Coordinates of C-alpha atoms in Angstrom, one line a residue:
M1 CA 16.6 9.1 -4.1
A2 CA 16.8 7.1 -7.3
S3 CA 14.2 7.8 -10.0
Q4 CA 13.2 4.1 -9.9
L5 CA 11.9 2.6 -6.7
S6 CA 10.8 -1.0 -6.6
L7 CA 8.1 -2.2 -4.2
S8 CA 10.8 -4.0 -2.2
D9 CA 12.8 -0.8 -2.0
F10 CA 9.8 1.2 -0.9
Q11 CA 8.9 -1.4 1.8
Q12 CA 12.4 -1.2 3.1
L13 CA 12.4 2.6 3.0
I14 CA 9.1 2.7 5.1
R15 CA 10.6 0.1 7.4
D16 CA 13.7 2.1 8.0
M17 CA 11.8 5.3 8.6
Y18 CA 9.0 4.1 10.8
L19 CA 9.1 0.5 12.0
E20 CA 9.7 1.1 15.7
K21 CA 6.9 3.7 15.9
D22 CA 4.6 1.4 13.8
R23 CA 5.2 -1.6 16.0
Q24 CA 4.4 0.4 19.1
R25 CA 1.1 1.6 17.4
G26 CA 0.2 -1.9 16.3
V27 CA -1.8 -3.3 13.4
D28 CA -5.2 -2.2 14.6
A29 CA -4.4 1.5 15.1
T30 CA -2.3 1.5 11.9
F31 CA -5.2 0.1 10.0
M32 CA -7.3 3.0 11.2
W33 CA -4.7 5.4 9.7
L34 CA -4.9 3.5 6.5
M35 CA -8.7 3.9 6.4
E36 CA -8.4 7.6 7.0
E37 CA -6.0 7.9 4.1
V38 CA -8.4 5.9 1.9
G39 CA -11.1 8.4 2.7
E40 CA -8.8 11.2 1.8
L41 CA -8.0 9.4 -1.5
A42 CA -11.8 9.1 -2.1
S43 CA -12.2 12.8 -1.7
A44 CA -9.2 13.6 -4.0
L45 CA -10.7 11.2 -6.7
R46 CA -13.9 13.3 -6.7
E47 CA -12.4 16.8 -6.7
G48 CA -8.6 16.7 -6.3
T49 CA -5.8 18.0 -8.5
P50 CA -3.4 15.6 -10.0
E51 CA -0.8 16.6 -7.4
E52 CA -3.3 15.9 -4.6
L53 CA -4.1 12.5 -6.1
R54 CA -0.5 11.6 -6.3
G55 CA 0.0 12.5 -2.7
E56 CA -3.0 10.5 -1.5
F57 CA -2.1 7.4 -3.6
A58 CA 1.4 7.6 -2.0
D59 CA -0.1 7.9 1.5
V60 CA -2.4 4.9 1.0
L61 CA 0.5 2.9 -0.3
A62 CA 2.7 3.9 2.6
W63 CA 0.1 3.0 5.2
L64 CA -0.6 -0.3 3.5
T65 CA 3.2 -1.0 3.5
T66 CA 3.4 0.0 7.2
I67 CA 0.8 -2.7 8.0
A68 CA 2.7 -5.3 6.0
N69 CA 5.9 -4.4 7.9
V70 CA 4.2 -4.7 11.3
A71 CA 2.6 -8.0 10.2
D72 CA 6.0 -9.2 8.8
I73 CA 4.7 -9.6 5.2
D74 CA 7.0 -9.2 2.2
L75 CA 4.8 -7.3 -0.2
T76 CA 6.9 -8.3 -3.2
Q77 CA 6.5 -11.9 -2.4
A78 CA 2.8 -11.5 -1.7
V79 CA 2.1 -9.7 -5.0
R80 CA 4.2 -12.3 -6.9
E81 CA 2.4 -15.2 -5.4
K82 CA -1.1 -13.7 -5.9
Y83 CA -0.7 -12.0 -9.3
G84 CA 2.7 -13.1 -10.8
D85 CA 1.1 -15.8 -13.0
G86 CA -1.9 -13.8 -14.1
C87 CA -5.4 -13.2 -12.8
P88 CA -6.0 -15.2 -9.6
G89 CA -9.6 -16.0 -10.9
C90 CA -9.0 -17.2 -14.4
G91 CA -5.3 -17.5 -14.6
A92 CA -5.0 -15.3 -17.8
L93 CA -2.5 -12.4 -18.1
V94 CA -5.4 -10.4 -19.4
C95 CA -8.4 -11.2 -17.2
C96 CA -11.3 -12.9 -18.9
C97 CA -13.4 -13.5 -15.8
E98 CA -17.1 -12.9 -16.0
G99 CA -18.7 -10.2 -13.8
E100 CA -17.2 -7.3 -11.8
K101 CA -14.6 -9.2 -9.8
P102 CA -11.7 -10.0 -9.8

């Protein structure tokens, strides 16, 4: 595998490996897998090694990508539309929104 992997490349890789199984499982069951992985990431953030953290971040991204594939969402397009011109709240490239969110 190449040292650089774009979001689009990653989404295609996950699609190629798992799409048929993912479609059979469906969005609801796949979302539950994502939530399990988010829980594992939370644990790793508290007491995991850097290697464990990398693995859990990768798992969360993979399951999120799986849901996007089943829902027929292009993640690159979604990210570009939402964040490509800056913060969705204030529009600045460096957020200057007041408060905790966005």
